[in-house]
mmCIF file of C-alpha atoms in Angstrom:
data_model
loop_
_atom_site.group_PDB
_atom_site.id
_atom_site.type_symbol
_atom_site.label_atom_id
_atom_site.label_comp_id
_atom_site.label_asym_id
_atom_site.label_seq_id
_atom_site.Cartn_x
_atom_site.Cartn_y
_atom_site.Cartn_z
ATOM 1 C CA MET A 1 20.246 16.279 -4.974
ATOM 2 C CA ASP A 2 22.808 14.646 -7.162
ATOM 3 C CA LYS A 3 23.460 11.152 -5.838
ATOM 4 C CA LYS A 4 26.870 11.155 -7.489
ATOM 5 C CA ILE A 5 27.820 13.895 -5.072
ATOM 6 C CA PHE A 6 25.792 13.138 -1.984
ATOM 7 C CA GLY A 7 25.593 9.356 -2.147
ATOM 8 C CA ASN A 8 22.574 7.387 -0.982
ATOM 9 C CA LYS A 9 21.885 9.437 2.154
ATOM 10 C CA LYS A 10 22.951 6.529 4.318
ATOM 11 C CA VAL A 11 24.947 7.351 7.435
ATOM 12 C CA PRO A 12 28.346 5.729 6.901
ATOM 13 C CA PHE A 13 28.942 4.709 10.497
ATOM 14 C CA LYS A 14 28.170 1.634 12.504
ATOM 15 C CA VAL A 15 27.926 0.930 16.219
ATOM 16 C CA PRO A 16 29.350 -1.923 18.314
ATOM 17 C CA GLU A 17 27.195 -5.007 18.467
ATOM 18 C CA ASN A 18 24.166 -4.769 20.799
ATOM 19 C CA TYR A 19 25.037 -1.180 21.623
ATOM 20 C CA PHE A 20 21.479 0.127 21.637
ATOM 21 C CA GLU A 21 20.130 -2.930 23.426
ATOM 22 C CA SER A 22 22.700 -2.619 26.204
ATOM 23 C CA PHE A 23 22.520 1.174 26.421
ATOM 24 C CA GLN A 24 19.359 1.208 28.475
ATOM 25 C CA VAL A 25 20.729 -1.435 30.836
ATOM 26 C CA ARG A 26 24.023 0.399 31.271
ATOM 27 C CA LEU A 27 22.652 3.866 31.773
ATOM 28 C CA PRO A 28 21.055 3.561 35.231
ATOM 29 C CA GLN A 29 23.861 1.378 36.624
ATOM 30 C CA ASN A 30 26.858 3.302 35.390
ATOM 31 C CA THR A 31 25.743 6.886 35.355
ATOM 32 C CA TYR A 32 23.292 7.523 38.151
ATOM 33 C CA PRO A 33 21.087 5.588 40.553
ATOM 34 C CA PHE A 34 17.378 5.699 40.214
ATOM 35 C CA PRO A 35 15.852 7.049 43.415
ATOM 36 C CA GLY A 36 14.935 4.305 45.861
ATOM 37 C CA GLU A 37 16.793 1.706 43.852
ATOM 38 C CA ASN A 38 19.869 -0.268 44.940
ATOM 39 C CA ASN A 39 21.086 2.182 47.546
ATOM 40 C CA PRO A 40 18.496 4.000 49.639
ATOM 41 C CA THR A 41 21.158 5.916 51.597
ATOM 42 C CA GLY A 42 22.953 7.048 48.466
ATOM 43 C CA GLY A 43 21.649 10.609 48.771
ATOM 44 C CA LEU A 44 22.911 11.159 52.326
ATOM 45 C CA LEU A 45 26.202 9.443 51.610
ATOM 46 C CA SER A 46 26.778 11.543 48.528
ATOM 47 C CA ILE A 47 26.349 14.705 50.658
ATOM 48 C CA VAL A 48 28.551 13.583 53.565
ATOM 49 C CA LYS A 49 31.242 11.850 51.540
ATOM 50 C CA PRO A 50 33.113 14.969 50.322
ATOM 51 C CA TRP A 51 33.228 16.399 53.852
ATOM 52 C CA LEU A 52 34.479 13.127 55.313
ATOM 53 C CA THR A 53 37.163 13.009 52.670
ATOM 54 C CA LEU A 54 38.216 16.573 53.491
ATOM 55 C CA ALA A 55 38.328 15.843 57.247
ATOM 56 C CA ALA A 56 40.365 12.700 56.679
ATOM 57 C CA GLY A 57 42.808 14.656 54.543
ATOM 58 C CA ILE A 58 43.287 17.359 57.189
ATOM 59 C CA LEU A 59 43.776 14.712 59.888
ATOM 60 C CA LEU A 60 46.374 12.953 57.800
ATOM 61 C CA VAL A 61 48.312 16.165 57.194
ATOM 62 C CA ALA A 62 48.184 16.999 60.907
ATOM 63 C CA LEU A 63 49.505 13.554 61.814
ATOM 64 C CA VAL A 64 52.319 13.843 59.320
ATOM 65 C CA TYR A 65 53.402 17.211 60.699
ATOM 66 C CA THR A 66 53.180 16.261 64.369
ATOM 67 C CA GLN A 67 54.238 12.624 64.498
ATOM 68 C CA ILE A 68 56.990 12.286 61.916
ATOM 69 C CA PRO A 69 59.336 14.903 63.512
ATOM 70 C CA LYS A 70 58.945 13.076 66.834
ATOM 71 C CA TRP A 71 60.275 9.893 65.337
ATOM 72 C CA PHE A 72 63.505 11.659 64.385
ATOM 73 C CA VAL A 73 64.130 13.383 67.766
ATOM 74 C CA GLN A 74 62.830 10.577 69.987
ATOM 75 C CA GLU A 75 66.337 9.463 71.093
ATOM 76 C CA LYS A 76 67.412 12.993 72.045
ATOM 77 C CA LEU A 77 64.293 13.566 74.087
ATOM 78 C CA THR A 78 64.835 10.312 76.015
ATOM 79 C CA THR A 79 68.420 11.291 76.937
ATOM 80 C CA THR A 80 67.314 14.648 78.282
ATOM 81 C CA VAL A 81 64.696 13.048 80.460
ATOM 82 C CA THR A 82 67.296 10.621 81.874
ATOM 83 C CA HIS A 83 69.604 13.464 82.795
ATOM 84 C CA GLN A 84 66.821 15.294 84.520
ATOM 85 C CA ASN A 85 65.988 12.169 86.457
ATOM 86 C CA GLU A 86 69.622 11.728 87.613
ATOM 87 C CA ASP A 87 69.807 15.316 88.853
ATOM 88 C CA SER A 88 66.612 14.905 90.797
ATOM 89 C CA LEU A 89 67.882 11.705 92.377
ATOM 90 C CA LEU A 90 71.122 13.331 93.433
ATOM 91 C CA ASN A 91 69.318 16.310 94.912
ATOM 92 C CA ALA A 92 67.062 13.990 96.863
ATOM 93 C CA LEU A 93 70.032 12.019 98.164
ATOM 94 C CA VAL A 94 71.865 15.188 99.229
ATOM 95 C CA LEU A 95 68.921 16.210 101.342
ATOM 96 C CA THR A 96 68.785 12.873 103.137
ATOM 97 C CA ILE A 97 72.510 12.353 103.875
ATOM 98 C CA ASP A 98 74.012 13.757 107.074
ATOM 99 C CA GLU A 99 76.969 16.053 106.423
ATOM 100 C CA GLU A 100 78.933 14.736 109.400
ATOM 101 C CA PHE A 101 78.579 11.265 108.028
ATOM 102 C CA ILE A 102 79.998 12.459 104.733
ATOM 103 C CA GLN A 103 82.983 14.056 106.498
ATOM 104 C CA GLU A 104 83.677 10.863 108.403
ATOM 105 C CA TRP A 105 83.341 8.898 105.249
ATOM 106 C CA LEU A 106 85.816 11.189 103.468
ATOM 107 C CA LEU A 107 88.355 10.928 106.276
ATOM 108 C CA GLU A 108 88.059 7.154 106.534
ATOM 109 C CA GLY A 109 91.332 5.468 105.599
ATOM 110 C CA GLU A 110 93.357 8.675 105.790
ATOM 111 C CA ILE A 111 96.743 8.598 107.608
ATOM 112 C CA PRO A 112 96.291 10.520 110.851
ATOM 113 C CA ILE A 113 98.692 13.327 111.702
ATOM 114 C CA ILE A 114 100.614 12.461 114.896
ATOM 115 C CA ILE A 115 100.970 15.459 117.027
ATOM 116 C CA PRO A 116 103.197 15.117 120.165
ATOM 117 C CA ILE A 117 101.083 15.145 123.264
ATOM 118 C CA ASP A 118 103.743 16.825 125.282
ATOM 119 C CA THR A 119 103.325 20.401 124.398
ATOM 120 C CA ALA A 120 106.484 21.154 126.330
ATOM 121 C CA ALA A 121 108.417 19.489 123.586
ATOM 122 C CA TRP A 122 106.982 21.896 121.174
ATOM 123 C CA PRO A 123 109.405 24.527 120.072
ATOM 124 C CA THR A 124 108.718 27.876 121.549
ATOM 125 C CA SER A 125 108.934 29.441 118.217
ATOM 126 C CA ILE A 126 108.337 27.922 114.850
ATOM 127 C CA THR A 127 109.573 29.116 111.595
ATOM 128 C CA GLU A 128 107.555 29.222 108.467
ATOM 129 C CA GLU A 129 109.575 26.371 106.978
ATOM 130 C CA GLU A 130 108.919 24.157 109.996
ATOM 131 C CA MET A 131 105.238 25.029 109.855
ATOM 132 C CA ALA A 132 105.164 24.129 106.185
ATOM 133 C CA MET A 133 106.780 20.786 106.946
ATOM 134 C CA LEU A 134 104.347 20.064 109.739
ATOM 135 C CA THR A 135 101.304 20.858 107.703
ATOM 136 C CA GLN A 136 102.427 19.128 104.550
ATOM 137 C CA PHE A 137 100.233 16.219 103.593
ATOM 138 C CA GLU A 138 101.361 13.488 101.307
ATOM 139 C CA MET B 1 1.542 16.627 20.662
ATOM 140 C CA SER B 2 1.794 12.949 19.738
ATOM 141 C CA PRO B 3 -0.076 10.231 21.703
ATOM 142 C CA ASP B 4 3.292 8.944 22.867
ATOM 143 C CA ASP B 5 4.170 12.357 24.265
ATOM 144 C CA LYS B 6 0.838 12.542 26.081
ATOM 145 C CA GLU B 7 1.386 9.131 27.612
ATOM 146 C CA ILE B 8 4.871 10.076 28.767
ATOM 147 C CA LEU B 9 3.666 13.385 30.174
ATOM 148 C CA ASN B 10 0.879 11.632 32.064
ATOM 149 C CA LEU B 11 3.364 9.194 33.554
ATOM 150 C CA MET B 12 5.736 12.015 34.459
ATOM 151 C CA ALA B 13 2.966 13.751 36.376
ATOM 152 C CA SER B 14 2.987 11.085 39.082
ATOM 153 C CA PRO B 15 6.323 10.773 40.938
ATOM 154 C CA ASP B 16 6.156 6.984 41.247
ATOM 155 C CA LYS B 17 5.821 6.665 37.469
ATOM 156 C CA LYS B 18 8.804 8.855 36.671
ATOM 157 C CA GLU B 19 11.098 5.918 35.945
ATOM 158 C CA GLU B 20 8.544 4.369 33.643
ATOM 159 C CA ALA B 21 8.186 7.639 31.751
ATOM 160 C CA PHE B 22 11.943 7.919 31.442
ATOM 161 C CA SER B 23 12.272 4.367 30.127
ATOM 162 C CA LEU B 24 9.614 5.010 27.497
ATOM 163 C CA LEU B 25 11.275 8.228 26.446
ATOM 164 C CA LEU B 26 14.687 6.626 26.287
ATOM 165 C CA ASN B 27 13.489 3.682 24.196
ATOM 166 C CA GLN B 28 11.706 5.912 21.727
ATOM 167 C CA HIS B 29 14.460 8.428 21.124
ATOM 168 C CA LYS B 30 17.864 6.962 21.990
ATOM 169 C CA GLU B 31 18.765 5.799 18.465
ATOM 170 C CA ARG B 32 17.718 8.973 16.737
ATOM 171 C CA LEU B 33 19.568 11.106 19.263
ATOM 172 C CA TYR B 34 22.643 8.892 19.014
ATOM 173 C CA TRP B 35 22.871 9.354 15.247
ATOM 174 C CA HIS B 36 22.289 13.065 15.573
ATOM 175 C CA ILE B 37 25.241 13.298 17.983
ATOM 176 C CA ARG B 38 27.404 10.811 16.106
ATOM 177 C CA LYS B 39 27.164 12.759 12.853
ATOM 178 C CA MET B 40 28.558 15.779 14.641
ATOM 179 C CA VAL B 41 31.348 14.164 16.694
ATOM 180 C CA LEU B 42 31.976 11.151 14.408
ATOM 181 C CA LEU B 43 33.636 8.941 17.050
ATOM 182 C CA HIS B 44 31.414 6.336 18.666
ATOM 183 C CA SER B 45 32.994 6.685 22.123
ATOM 184 C CA ASP B 46 32.330 10.435 22.131
ATOM 185 C CA ALA B 47 28.802 9.931 20.893
ATOM 186 C CA ASP B 48 28.184 7.328 23.598
ATOM 187 C CA ASP B 49 29.399 9.683 26.346
ATOM 188 C CA LEU B 50 27.310 12.534 25.019
ATOM 189 C CA LEU B 51 24.200 10.399 24.702
ATOM 190 C CA GLN B 52 24.592 9.296 28.315
ATOM 191 C CA ASN B 53 25.080 12.902 29.424
ATOM 192 C CA THR B 54 22.021 13.894 27.441
ATOM 193 C CA PHE B 55 19.836 11.334 29.172
ATOM 194 C CA ILE B 56 21.239 12.209 32.585
ATOM 195 C CA LYS B 57 20.207 15.812 31.953
ATOM 196 C CA VAL B 58 16.835 14.642 30.723
ATOM 197 C CA TRP B 59 16.373 12.624 33.915
ATOM 198 C CA ASN B 60 17.431 15.512 36.123
ATOM 199 C CA HIS B 61 15.133 17.986 34.379
ATOM 200 C CA LEU B 62 12.211 15.705 33.756
ATOM 201 C CA ASP B 63 10.149 17.585 36.357
ATOM 202 C CA THR B 64 10.739 20.909 34.643
ATOM 203 C CA PHE B 65 9.415 19.794 31.256
ATOM 204 C CA ARG B 66 5.950 21.306 30.862
ATOM 205 C CA GLY B 67 5.110 20.150 27.353
ATOM 206 C CA ASP B 68 5.384 23.560 25.669
ATOM 207 C CA SER B 69 7.270 21.870 22.842
ATOM 208 C CA SER B 70 7.267 18.225 21.782
ATOM 209 C CA ILE B 71 9.433 15.848 23.780
ATOM 210 C CA PHE B 72 11.386 15.100 20.645
ATOM 211 C CA THR B 73 12.268 18.787 20.160
ATOM 212 C CA TRP B 74 13.217 19.124 23.822
ATOM 213 C CA LEU B 75 15.516 16.072 23.641
ATOM 214 C CA TYR B 76 17.103 17.238 20.399
ATOM 215 C CA ARG B 77 17.814 20.620 21.934
ATOM 216 C CA ILE B 78 19.542 19.069 24.955
ATOM 217 C CA ALA B 79 21.567 16.703 22.777
ATOM 218 C CA THR B 80 22.558 19.535 20.430
ATOM 219 C CA ASN B 81 23.711 21.752 23.291
ATOM 220 C CA GLU B 82 25.718 18.903 24.813
ATOM 221 C CA THR B 83 27.347 18.219 21.453
ATOM 222 C CA LEU B 84 28.201 21.848 20.685
ATOM 223 C CA ASN B 85 29.663 22.329 24.188
ATOM 224 C CA PHE B 86 31.741 19.204 23.725
ATOM 225 C CA LEU B 87 33.087 20.381 20.362
ATOM 226 C CA ASN B 88 33.924 23.821 21.745
ATOM 227 C CA LYS B 89 35.848 22.297 24.665
ATOM 228 C CA LYS B 90 37.684 20.011 22.291
ATOM 229 C CA LYS B 91 38.646 22.979 20.138
ATOM 230 C CA GLU B 92 40.046 24.801 23.181
ATOM 231 C CA THR B 93 42.340 21.876 23.954
ATOM 232 C CA LEU B 94 43.758 21.912 20.416
ATOM 233 C CA LEU B 95 45.957 24.986 20.899
ATOM 234 C CA ASN B 96 43.187 27.258 19.597
ATOM 235 C CA GLU B 97 44.302 26.706 16.033
ATOM 236 C CA PRO B 98 41.274 27.137 13.767
ATOM 237 C CA GLY B 99 40.779 24.055 11.662
ATOM 238 C CA ASP B 100 42.690 21.719 13.977
ATOM 239 C CA LEU B 101 39.566 19.929 15.127
ATOM 240 C CA GLU B 102 38.351 19.409 11.570
ATOM 241 C CA LEU B 103 41.715 17.956 10.533
ATOM 242 C CA LEU B 104 41.693 15.652 13.545
ATOM 243 C CA MET B 105 38.185 14.475 12.747
ATOM 244 C CA ILE B 106 39.004 13.888 9.088
ATOM 245 C CA ASP B 107 41.879 11.724 10.265
ATOM 246 C CA GLN B 108 39.497 9.864 12.559
ATOM 247 C CA ILE B 109 37.163 9.116 9.657
ATOM 248 C CA THR B 110 40.067 7.626 7.732
ATOM 249 C CA HIS B 111 41.105 5.302 10.549
ATOM 250 C CA ASP B 112 37.826 4.633 12.346
ATOM 251 C CA PRO B 113 37.019 0.890 12.295
ATOM 252 C CA LEU B 114 33.379 1.808 12.867
ATOM 253 C CA PHE B 115 33.244 3.664 9.556
ATOM 254 C CA GLU B 116 31.698 1.416 6.966
ATOM 255 C CA GLY B 117 30.809 3.774 4.172
ATOM 256 C CA GLU B 118 31.804 3.789 0.554
ATOM 257 C CA GLU B 119 34.376 6.220 -0.787
ATOM 258 C CA ILE B 120 31.718 8.719 -1.864
ATOM 259 C CA GLN B 121 30.294 8.754 1.670
ATOM 260 C CA LYS B 122 33.705 9.248 3.158
ATOM 261 C CA ARG B 123 34.301 12.203 0.845
ATOM 262 C CA LEU B 124 30.925 13.643 1.745
ATOM 263 C CA GLN B 125 31.722 13.416 5.463
ATOM 264 C CA LYS B 126 35.025 15.214 4.893
ATOM 265 C CA CYS B 127 33.217 17.957 2.977
ATOM 266 C CA ILE B 128 30.638 18.313 5.771
ATOM 267 C CA LEU B 129 33.464 18.626 8.292
ATOM 268 C CA ALA B 130 34.859 21.552 6.324
ATOM 269 C CA LEU B 131 31.617 23.505 6.840
ATOM 270 C CA PRO B 132 31.157 25.962 9.692
ATOM 271 C CA GLU B 133 29.660 24.243 12.749
ATOM 272 C CA LYS B 134 26.177 25.728 12.459
ATOM 273 C CA GLN B 135 25.958 24.940 8.742
ATOM 274 C CA ARG B 136 27.123 21.419 9.467
ATOM 275 C CA LEU B 137 24.435 21.014 12.096
ATOM 276 C CA VAL B 138 21.718 22.363 9.800
ATOM 277 C CA PHE B 139 22.877 20.232 6.891
ATOM 278 C CA ASN B 140 22.882 17.044 8.982
ATOM 279 C CA MET B 141 19.454 17.729 10.457
ATOM 280 C CA LYS B 142 17.915 18.577 7.117
ATOM 281 C CA TYR B 143 19.675 16.139 4.833
ATOM 282 C CA PHE B 144 20.154 13.028 6.997
ATOM 283 C CA ASP B 145 17.455 13.421 9.662
ATOM 284 C CA ASP B 146 14.790 14.798 7.303
ATOM 285 C CA LEU B 147 13.661 17.381 9.834
ATOM 286 C CA THR B 148 11.507 20.243 8.594
ATOM 287 C CA TYR B 149 12.756 23.802 8.816
ATOM 288 C CA ASP B 150 10.125 24.484 11.472
ATOM 289 C CA GLU B 151 11.444 21.635 13.624
ATOM 290 C CA ILE B 152 15.038 22.718 13.177
ATOM 291 C CA SER B 153 14.016 26.280 13.955
ATOM 292 C CA GLU B 154 12.417 25.177 17.202
ATOM 293 C CA ILE B 155 15.458 23.128 18.206
ATOM 294 C CA LEU B 156 18.139 25.662 17.312
ATOM 295 C CA GLY B 157 16.162 28.820 18.015
ATOM 296 C CA THR B 158 16.955 30.208 14.561
ATOM 297 C CA SER B 159 14.514 31.606 12.024
ATOM 298 C CA THR B 160 13.495 29.356 9.150
ATOM 299 C CA GLY B 161 14.758 31.947 6.665
ATOM 300 C CA ALA B 162 18.233 31.829 8.163
ATOM 301 C CA LEU B 163 18.110 28.037 8.195
ATOM 302 C CA LYS B 164 17.139 27.867 4.530
ATOM 303 C CA ALA B 165 19.995 30.170 3.624
ATOM 304 C CA SER B 166 22.391 28.167 5.769
ATOM 305 C CA TYR B 167 21.357 24.885 4.163
ATOM 306 C CA PHE B 168 21.565 26.356 0.671
ATOM 307 C CA HIS B 169 25.122 27.570 1.288
ATOM 308 C CA ALA B 170 26.108 24.239 2.785
ATOM 309 C CA VAL B 171 24.875 22.321 -0.260
ATOM 310 C CA ARG B 172 26.633 24.672 -2.656
ATOM 311 C CA LYS B 173 29.914 24.414 -0.756
ATOM 312 C CA ILE B 174 29.800 20.623 -0.662
ATOM 313 C CA GLU B 175 29.120 20.471 -4.387
ATOM 314 C CA ALA B 176 32.065 22.775 -5.004
ATOM 315 C CA PHE B 177 34.354 20.683 -2.758
ATOM 316 C CA ILE B 178 33.445 17.495 -4.593
ATOM 317 C CA LYS B 179 33.647 18.948 -8.109
ATOM 318 C CA ASN B 180 36.968 20.601 -7.418
ATOM 319 C CA GLU B 181 38.184 17.452 -5.690
ATOM 320 C CA VAL B 182 39.173 19.289 -2.563
ATOM 321 C CA PHE B 183 38.507 16.047 -0.711
#
């Protein structure tokens, strides 16, 4: 072949310094482990690892969907519970209090209506206006 | 089969000697395989990746090698397949424009700090890049690696007649490129 065209057959490229010397050292460490070397559990871990990652991902998504909405409605939920508690308390109190006691308590401090003892003094007939006046409470 | 191949095959036969066999194989062939890959992909970083992938495949399939061909042929075949797959994937990423990859690689030759050739060598590399992939592969293996047609035939699975024709066309094209100052 004409050397003027094809040159001296030398490959016109070079490699970084110590490339070939370091290649053998780099290969097992960076690309794959030799069996039984460095990490004896590497095989099992390499099988389980993708599944663990998947499970962790699903768990994370579930937490995000269930917990984050609760943070936003936490205050509302607390208020509702308080109201429910107040109603229950009132109902319980109602059951324990005597009705007569409540009536007495309501009438306490009221101005009593003075009705003449002598019924003879009562008018024999009473008009509607008089009745209204008698029964009017201030 | 060479004595080296026999020694490696004997070591490979016993599982506890597999690493030793692999180390021997790697030491004997890594440089030759590197240059074979590098001449096709040109960039050192790509060649380094592909050489590592080649040896990972060799390691993973070490048990399946039965010695029907020489170890050298087997390694060359793996490295060649890795390289051709890499180039095809790279072509797909370049918008499927024919010739894009060649233009990119010519540009890489121009700016590659790891290119140390003279101007005539640079021109020759550009001419080789302009060849169809298979012709380029055959030309590199025949011209630079000094492989026989029988060896190339075994590696590429192509008849020697087709290889001779391919090489002949490659040489003629390169001569025409240089004479017409295409590159």
